[in-house]
Amino acid sequence: MNTLTLPTFDDVVAAAARIEGHAHRTPVMTSRTVNEAFGAEVFFKCENLQRIGAFKFRGAFNALSKFDAAQRRAGVVAFSSGNHAQAIALSAKLLEMPATIVMPHDAPAAKVAATCGYGANVVIYDRYKDDREQIGRDLADKHGLTLIPPYDHPDVIAGQGTAAKELFDEVGPLDAFFVQLGGGGLLSGSALSTRALSPDCRLYGVEPEAGNDGQQSFRTGAIVHIDTPKTIADGAQTQHLGHYTFPVIRRDVDDVLTASDAELVDCMGFFASRMKLLVEPTGCLAFAAARQMKAQLQGKRIGVMISGGNVDLARFSELLANAATAG
Ligand SMILES: *Cc1c(COP(=O)(O)O)cnc(C)c1O
């Protein structure tokens, strides 16, 4: 078995230079209501206000920026129905290279349209019949495309780590930091920045209660695979951590926590009504876990990642209306 070369904080610093002027330096927001409720200082890093509406633009742009001339000419391929698809499509457009995105036949029309709108070539597959990885690999082989996965890639991880780097650069060291966990690109990148810039900070990954493969993996020391979890947190419906993300998480993260769908909806309502922020369900995971630990966080300085804001308004209203009738 060959050993992997894991990304380091130096890679995050290099990624920050590459994305500068292309990615937004997103705002860090605070809320007096939250600070009073927590008896603590809470800093929200607002990646819902990033380009394409999620942090994934950082990793995608960093990875594509490193392509050589031949890779640029042939272009990139990715398979995703979500934020990674739009991140790759926009990055490819900005860097003037062709992009092919492999999407399931039941992907929301708005997401397909957004991806096409960035000029990407969309290839549809049948979620129940086709093997998307095989389709991606075939396209890569046949046309010389470079496959960029949504999380398990050193350049993607380094790019995602720039959001946490910006947070620490702006507010200084923290006592605790809560970050969403799907496949682990955001969390492992954030871990590199945390250990470099705020070494004593307790770092927590947060995933949906319905799919706690990351928690199981973290606690047992081996990557656990699960079926696609049923949760409204569609950005974290991953089935397993990656070969690059897992060792970094295991080494640098303090614990992995979970949040229920009901808690996520509650946080969505809070962000919208009190902070005027539109946050997608997955983007609420970190704050939901911080609220669970409120009693232990008194008097501390706390970072909370808001990872994305891509939820259509009909879905947003439906989730909040259902929660209201459920009391
Ligand atoms: C992809 C995504 C996540 C999870 O990120 P990973 O790098 O897969 O762990 C969290 N929130 C949002 C909004 C996402 O798009």
GROMACS .gro file of C-alpha atoms and ligand atoms in nm:
model
  342
    1MET     CA    1   0.000   0.000   0.000
    2ASN     CA    2   0.133   0.343  -0.086
    3THR     CA    3   0.106   0.605   0.183
    4LEU     CA    4  -0.084   0.923   0.105
    5THR     CA    5   0.076   1.264   0.133
    6LEU     CA    6  -0.170   1.457   0.346
    7PRO     CA    7  -0.224   1.828   0.286
    8THR     CA    8  -0.072   2.070   0.537
    9PHE     CA    9  -0.138   2.426   0.655
   10ASP     CA   10   0.121   2.545   0.399
   11ASP     CA   11  -0.115   2.413   0.131
   12VAL     CA   12  -0.399   2.614   0.285
   13VAL     CA   13  -0.182   2.928   0.276
   14ALA     CA   14  -0.098   2.861  -0.091
   15ALA     CA   15  -0.467   2.803  -0.166
   16ALA     CA   16  -0.558   3.133   0.000
   17ALA     CA   17  -0.322   3.315  -0.240
   18ARG     CA   18  -0.469   3.131  -0.543
   19ILE     CA   19  -0.834   3.209  -0.461
   20GLU     CA   20  -0.772   3.569  -0.358
   21GLY     CA   21  -0.967   3.807  -0.580
   22HIS     CA   22  -1.183   3.517  -0.708
   23ALA     CA   23  -1.354   3.389  -0.393
   24HIS     CA   24  -1.526   3.630  -0.157
   25ARG     CA   25  -1.368   3.694   0.178
   26THR     CA   26  -1.699   3.626   0.354
   27PRO     CA   27  -1.813   3.827   0.656
   28VAL     CA   28  -1.786   3.711   1.016
   29MET     CA   29  -2.111   3.798   1.191
   30THR     CA   30  -2.210   3.821   1.556
   31SER     CA   31  -2.550   3.839   1.725
   32ARG     CA   32  -2.617   4.006   2.056
   33THR     CA   33  -2.910   3.767   2.109
   34VAL     CA   34  -2.682   3.466   2.065
   35ASN     CA   35  -2.407   3.609   2.283
   36GLU     CA   36  -2.657   3.677   2.562
   37ALA     CA   37  -2.815   3.332   2.532
   38PHE     CA   38  -2.473   3.165   2.544
   39GLY     CA   39  -2.305   3.398   2.795
   40ALA     CA   40  -2.021   3.378   2.545
   41GLU     CA   41  -1.883   3.540   2.231
   42VAL     CA   42  -1.996   3.357   1.916
   43PHE     CA   43  -1.849   3.429   1.571
   44PHE     CA   44  -2.033   3.304   1.261
   45LYS     CA   45  -1.831   3.254   0.941
   46CYS     CA   46  -2.085   3.319   0.666
   47GLU     CA   47  -2.004   3.091   0.374
   48ASN     CA   48  -2.370   3.106   0.273
   49LEU     CA   49  -2.256   3.440   0.126
   50GLN     CA   50  -1.971   3.278  -0.071
   51ARG     CA   51  -1.989   3.259  -0.454
   52ILE     CA   52  -2.236   2.984  -0.561
   53GLY     CA   53  -2.375   3.007  -0.206
   54ALA     CA   54  -2.136   2.768  -0.030
   55PHE     CA   55  -1.771   2.720   0.069
   56LYS     CA   56  -1.725   2.460  -0.207
   57PHE     CA   57  -1.614   2.732  -0.449
   58ARG     CA   58  -1.289   2.758  -0.251
   59GLY     CA   59  -1.179   2.398  -0.298
   60ALA     CA   60  -1.296   2.377  -0.659
   61PHE     CA   61  -1.121   2.696  -0.766
   62ASN     CA   62  -0.801   2.597  -0.588
   63ALA     CA   63  -0.796   2.251  -0.749
   64LEU     CA   64  -0.866   2.381  -1.101
   65SER     CA   65  -0.608   2.660  -1.064
   66LYS     CA   66  -0.340   2.393  -1.031
   67PHE     CA   67  -0.418   2.221  -1.364
   68ASP     CA   68  -0.135   2.221  -1.620
   69ALA     CA   69  -0.188   2.336  -1.980
   70ALA     CA   70  -0.293   1.992  -2.109
   71GLN     CA   71  -0.540   1.942  -1.823
   72ARG     CA   72  -0.690   2.286  -1.886
   73ARG     CA   73  -0.737   2.215  -2.256
   74ALA     CA   74  -0.917   1.885  -2.192
   75GLY     CA   75  -1.112   2.017  -1.892
   76VAL     CA   76  -1.259   1.886  -1.569
   77VAL     CA   77  -1.525   1.629  -1.484
   78ALA     CA   78  -1.719   1.606  -1.157
   79PHE     CA   79  -2.021   1.414  -1.040
   80SER     CA   80  -2.254   1.596  -0.803
   81SER     CA   81  -2.610   1.716  -0.783
   82GLY     CA   82  -2.528   1.980  -0.528
   83ASN     CA   83  -2.295   2.263  -0.439
   84HIS     CA   84  -1.981   2.092  -0.572
   85ALA     CA   85  -2.132   2.084  -0.923
   86GLN     CA   86  -2.191   2.456  -0.927
   87ALA     CA   87  -1.852   2.524  -0.768
   88ILE     CA   88  -1.671   2.327  -1.041
   89ALA     CA   89  -1.886   2.475  -1.318
   90LEU     CA   90  -1.823   2.836  -1.209
   91SER     CA   91  -1.451   2.778  -1.144
   92ALA     CA   92  -1.408   2.620  -1.489
   93LYS     CA   93  -1.585   2.913  -1.649
   94LEU     CA   94  -1.365   3.165  -1.470
   95LEU     CA   95  -1.052   2.970  -1.563
   96GLU     CA   96  -1.177   2.924  -1.922
   97MET     CA   97  -1.175   2.546  -1.936
   98PRO     CA   98  -1.446   2.297  -2.034
   99ALA     CA   99  -1.642   2.128  -1.753
  100THR     CA  100  -1.856   1.815  -1.759
  101ILE     CA  101  -2.087   1.755  -1.464
  102VAL     CA  102  -2.247   1.414  -1.415
  103MET     CA  103  -2.584   1.459  -1.239
  104PRO     CA  104  -2.862   1.218  -1.138
  105HIS     CA  105  -3.184   1.218  -1.345
  106ASP     CA  106  -3.382   1.341  -1.044
  107ALA     CA  107  -3.157   1.639  -0.961
  108PRO     CA  108  -3.364   1.955  -0.900
  109ALA     CA  109  -3.427   2.138  -1.227
  110ALA     CA  110  -3.301   2.463  -1.073
  111LYS     CA  111  -2.963   2.302  -0.996
  112VAL     CA  112  -2.930   2.155  -1.345
  113ALA     CA  113  -3.019   2.495  -1.492
  114ALA     CA  114  -2.768   2.676  -1.268
  115THR     CA  115  -2.493   2.434  -1.367
  116CYS     CA  116  -2.576   2.467  -1.740
  117GLY     CA  117  -2.590   2.842  -1.691
  118TYR     CA  118  -2.220   2.843  -1.605
  119GLY     CA  119  -2.156   2.681  -1.942
  120ALA     CA  120  -2.094   2.328  -1.814
  121ASN     CA  121  -2.185   2.022  -2.016
  122VAL     CA  122  -2.433   1.823  -1.801
  123VAL     CA  123  -2.448   1.444  -1.839
  124ILE     CA  124  -2.753   1.284  -1.676
  125TYR     CA  125  -2.740   0.934  -1.527
  126ASP     CA  126  -3.003   0.710  -1.368
  127ARG     CA  127  -2.942   0.701  -0.993
  128TYR     CA  128  -3.094   0.353  -0.969
  129LYS     CA  129  -2.931   0.188  -1.273
  130ASP     CA  130  -2.598   0.354  -1.350
  131ASP     CA  131  -2.271   0.369  -1.158
  132ARG     CA  132  -2.182   0.739  -1.156
  133GLU     CA  133  -1.819   0.679  -1.066
  134GLN     CA  134  -1.787   0.450  -1.367
  135ILE     CA  135  -1.944   0.716  -1.590
  136GLY     CA  136  -1.704   0.976  -1.454
  137ARG     CA  137  -1.405   0.749  -1.501
  138ASP     CA  138  -1.512   0.656  -1.857
  139LEU     CA  139  -1.544   1.023  -1.949
  140ALA     CA  140  -1.207   1.095  -1.791
  141ASP     CA  141  -1.040   0.808  -1.980
  142LYS     CA  142  -1.204   0.871  -2.316
  143HIS     CA  143  -1.154   1.247  -2.330
  144GLY     CA  144  -0.856   1.298  -2.100
  145LEU     CA  145  -1.063   1.490  -1.845
  146THR     CA  146  -0.939   1.536  -1.489
  147LEU     CA  147  -1.181   1.414  -1.223
  148ILE     CA  148  -1.215   1.639  -0.919
  149PRO     CA  149  -1.404   1.470  -0.633
  150PRO     CA  150  -1.615   1.673  -0.389
  151TYR     CA  151  -1.399   1.616  -0.081
  152ASP     CA  152  -1.130   1.350  -0.101
  153HIS     CA  153  -0.856   1.547  -0.276
  154PRO     CA  154  -0.563   1.741  -0.121
  155ASP     CA  155  -0.627   2.056  -0.328
  156VAL     CA  156  -0.997   2.053  -0.240
  157ILE     CA  157  -0.918   2.011   0.130
  158ALA     CA  158  -0.659   2.292   0.122
  159GLY     CA  159  -0.908   2.524  -0.051
  160GLN     CA  160  -1.183   2.449   0.200
  161GLY     CA  161  -0.938   2.526   0.483
  162THR     CA  162  -0.914   2.889   0.371
  163ALA     CA  163  -1.253   2.974   0.526
  164ALA     CA  164  -1.131   2.882   0.876
  165LYS     CA  165  -0.800   3.059   0.810
  166GLU     CA  166  -0.990   3.379   0.732
  167LEU     CA  167  -1.193   3.340   1.050
  168PHE     CA  168  -0.885   3.305   1.274
  169ASP     CA  169  -0.702   3.583   1.087
  170GLU     CA  170  -0.998   3.810   1.160
  171VAL     CA  171  -1.097   3.724   1.518
  172GLY     CA  172  -0.786   3.558   1.664
  173PRO     CA  173  -0.770   3.233   1.861
  174LEU     CA  174  -1.092   3.063   1.978
  175ASP     CA  175  -1.179   2.820   2.258
  176ALA     CA  176  -1.415   2.604   2.050
  177PHE     CA  177  -1.502   2.580   1.681
  178PHE     CA  178  -1.795   2.390   1.525
  179VAL     CA  179  -1.780   2.277   1.160
  180GLN     CA  180  -2.013   2.072   0.936
  181LEU     CA  181  -1.907   1.720   0.841
  182GLY     CA  182  -2.011   1.537   0.524
  183GLY     CA  183  -1.722   1.367   0.348
  184GLY     CA  184  -1.483   1.575   0.554
  185GLY     CA  185  -1.326   1.822   0.308
  186LEU     CA  186  -1.442   2.125   0.504
  187LEU     CA  187  -1.362   1.975   0.844
  188SER     CA  188  -1.015   1.845   0.755
  189GLY     CA  189  -0.923   2.176   0.587
  190SER     CA  190  -1.056   2.366   0.889
  191ALA     CA  191  -0.851   2.137   1.114
  192LEU     CA  192  -0.528   2.232   0.936
  193SER     CA  193  -0.602   2.601   0.990
  194THR     CA  194  -0.716   2.549   1.350
  195ARG     CA  195  -0.407   2.357   1.458
  196ALA     CA  196  -0.181   2.622   1.297
  197LEU     CA  197  -0.361   2.938   1.411
  198SER     CA  198  -0.539   2.841   1.733
  199PRO     CA  199  -0.373   2.520   1.851
  200ASP     CA  200  -0.561   2.493   2.182
  201CYS     CA  201  -0.906   2.542   2.029
  202ARG     CA  202  -1.142   2.245   2.069
  203LEU     CA  203  -1.258   2.151   1.720
  204TYR     CA  204  -1.588   1.967   1.665
  205GLY     CA  205  -1.722   1.810   1.347
  206VAL     CA  206  -2.102   1.799   1.324
  207GLU     CA  207  -2.301   1.562   1.104
  208PRO     CA  208  -2.668   1.464   1.072
  209GLU     CA  209  -2.797   1.231   1.343
  210ALA     CA  210  -2.940   1.001   1.072
  211GLY     CA  211  -2.596   0.945   0.920
  212ASN     CA  212  -2.329   0.938   1.189
  213ASP     CA  213  -2.070   0.741   0.992
  214GLY     CA  214  -1.814   1.014   1.067
  215GLN     CA  215  -1.873   0.984   1.440
  216GLN     CA  216  -1.842   0.606   1.422
  217SER     CA  217  -1.527   0.633   1.211
  218PHE     CA  218  -1.373   0.891   1.442
  219ARG     CA  219  -1.443   0.685   1.751
  220THR     CA  220  -1.344   0.342   1.613
  221GLY     CA  221  -1.043   0.452   1.407
  222ALA     CA  222  -1.157   0.296   1.078
  223ILE     CA  223  -1.368   0.442   0.796
  224VAL     CA  224  -1.728   0.325   0.843
  225HIS     CA  225  -1.958   0.299   0.537
  226ILE     CA  226  -2.336   0.351   0.566
  227ASP     CA  227  -2.636   0.366   0.329
  228THR     CA  228  -2.734   0.713   0.208
  229PRO     CA  229  -2.889   0.866   0.521
  230LYS     CA  230  -3.242   1.010   0.523
  231THR     CA  231  -3.199   1.369   0.637
  232ILE     CA  232  -3.286   1.720   0.521
  233ALA     CA  233  -2.912   1.800   0.539
  234ASP     CA  234  -2.852   1.711   0.173
  235GLY     CA  235  -2.499   1.854   0.173
  236ALA     CA  236  -2.395   1.595   0.431
  237GLN     CA  237  -2.569   1.285   0.292
  238THR     CA  238  -2.234   1.120   0.235
  239GLN     CA  239  -2.180   0.749   0.297
  240HIS     CA  240  -1.822   0.756   0.422
  241LEU     CA  241  -1.520   0.976   0.494
  242GLY     CA  242  -1.230   0.989   0.248
  243HIS     CA  243  -0.879   0.848   0.250
  244TYR     CA  244  -0.732   1.197   0.278
  245THR     CA  245  -0.996   1.351   0.502
  246PHE     CA  246  -1.019   1.076   0.762
  247PRO     CA  247  -0.656   1.071   0.886
  248VAL     CA  248  -0.654   1.450   0.925
  249ILE     CA  249  -0.986   1.443   1.113
  250ARG     CA  250  -0.870   1.159   1.335
  251ARG     CA  251  -0.547   1.343   1.415
  252ASP     CA  252  -0.668   1.702   1.456
  253VAL     CA  253  -1.037   1.700   1.556
  254ASP     CA  254  -1.148   1.670   1.919
  255ASP     CA  255  -1.486   1.505   1.866
  256VAL     CA  256  -1.768   1.447   1.618
  257LEU     CA  257  -2.123   1.543   1.726
  258THR     CA  258  -2.463   1.508   1.561
  259ALA     CA  259  -2.778   1.718   1.519
  260SER     CA  260  -3.134   1.614   1.434
  261ASP     CA  261  -3.340   1.745   1.142
  262ALA     CA  262  -3.576   1.919   1.388
  263GLU     CA  263  -3.282   2.110   1.539
  264LEU     CA  264  -3.168   2.213   1.190
  265VAL     CA  265  -3.509   2.355   1.103
  266ASP     CA  266  -3.514   2.544   1.430
  267CYS     CA  267  -3.176   2.698   1.349
  268MET     CA  268  -3.289   2.787   0.993
  269GLY     CA  269  -3.577   2.982   1.143
  270PHE     CA  270  -3.347   3.152   1.392
  271PHE     CA  271  -3.092   3.257   1.127
  272ALA     CA  272  -3.365   3.395   0.901
  273SER     CA  273  -3.566   3.583   1.159
  274ARG     CA  274  -3.292   3.706   1.393
  275MET     CA  275  -2.982   3.738   1.176
  276LYS     CA  276  -3.147   3.790   0.834
  277LEU     CA  277  -2.947   3.501   0.694
  278LEU     CA  278  -3.079   3.236   0.456
  279VAL     CA  279  -2.904   2.913   0.555
  280GLU     CA  280  -2.959   2.567   0.405
  281PRO     CA  281  -3.025   2.275   0.643
  282THR     CA  282  -2.667   2.144   0.622
  283GLY     CA  283  -2.539   2.492   0.696
  284CYS     CA  284  -2.715   2.479   1.035
  285LEU     CA  285  -2.539   2.169   1.169
  286ALA     CA  286  -2.259   2.357   1.345
  287PHE     CA  287  -2.484   2.602   1.528
  288ALA     CA  288  -2.724   2.322   1.629
  289ALA     CA  289  -2.437   2.137   1.801
  290ALA     CA  290  -2.307   2.455   1.967
  291ARG     CA  291  -2.653   2.509   2.115
  292GLN     CA  292  -2.648   2.157   2.261
  293MET     CA  293  -2.324   2.242   2.442
  294LYS     CA  294  -2.424   2.589   2.556
  295ALA     CA  295  -2.376   2.515   2.927
  296GLN     CA  296  -2.013   2.414   2.873
  297LEU     CA  297  -1.935   2.714   2.654
  298GLN     CA  298  -2.004   2.992   2.903
  299GLY     CA  299  -1.750   3.272   2.895
  300LYS     CA  300  -1.573   3.126   2.591
  301ARG     CA  301  -1.493   3.249   2.241
  302ILE     CA  302  -1.667   3.024   1.991
  303GLY     CA  303  -1.651   2.986   1.612
  304VAL     CA  304  -1.951   2.854   1.419
  305MET     CA  305  -1.929   2.773   1.049
  306ILE     CA  306  -2.230   2.851   0.830
  307SER     CA  307  -2.135   2.635   0.531
  308GLY     CA  308  -2.402   2.724   0.272
  309GLY     CA  309  -2.730   2.891   0.189
  310ASN     CA  310  -2.864   2.700  -0.111
  311VAL     CA  311  -3.220   2.608  -0.026
  312ASP     CA  312  -3.504   2.709  -0.254
  313LEU     CA  313  -3.768   2.925  -0.096
  314ALA     CA  314  -4.055   2.679  -0.146
  315ARG     CA  315  -3.856   2.412   0.038
  316PHE     CA  316  -3.754   2.658   0.308
  317SER     CA  317  -4.117   2.760   0.372
  318GLU     CA  318  -4.233   2.400   0.370
  319LEU     CA  319  -3.976   2.293   0.631
  320LEU     CA  320  -4.062   2.583   0.861
  321ALA     CA  321  -4.438   2.542   0.816
  322ASN     CA  322  -4.417   2.169   0.900
  323ALA     CA  323  -4.215   2.250   1.211
  324ALA     CA  324  -4.470   2.511   1.318
  325THR     CA  325  -4.763   2.270   1.291
  326ALA     CA  326  -4.568   2.000   1.471
  327GLY     CA  327  -4.540   2.252   1.758
  328LIG     C1  328  -2.060   1.983   0.087
  328LIG     C2  329  -2.122   2.057   0.198
  328LIG     C3  330  -2.095   2.023   0.333
  328LIG     C4  331  -2.009   1.906   0.372
  328LIG     O1  332  -1.876   1.924   0.329
  328LIG     P1  333  -1.773   1.803   0.323
  328LIG     O2  334  -1.647   1.863   0.273
  328LIG     O3  335  -1.830   1.699   0.231
  328LIG     O4  336  -1.762   1.748   0.460
  328LIG     C5  337  -2.151   2.102   0.433
  328LIG     N1  338  -2.232   2.206   0.404
  328LIG     C6  339  -2.260   2.241   0.276
  328LIG     C7  340  -2.350   2.357   0.253
  328LIG     C8  341  -2.206   2.168   0.169
  328LIG     O5  342  -2.234   2.203   0.043
   0.00000   0.00000   0.00000
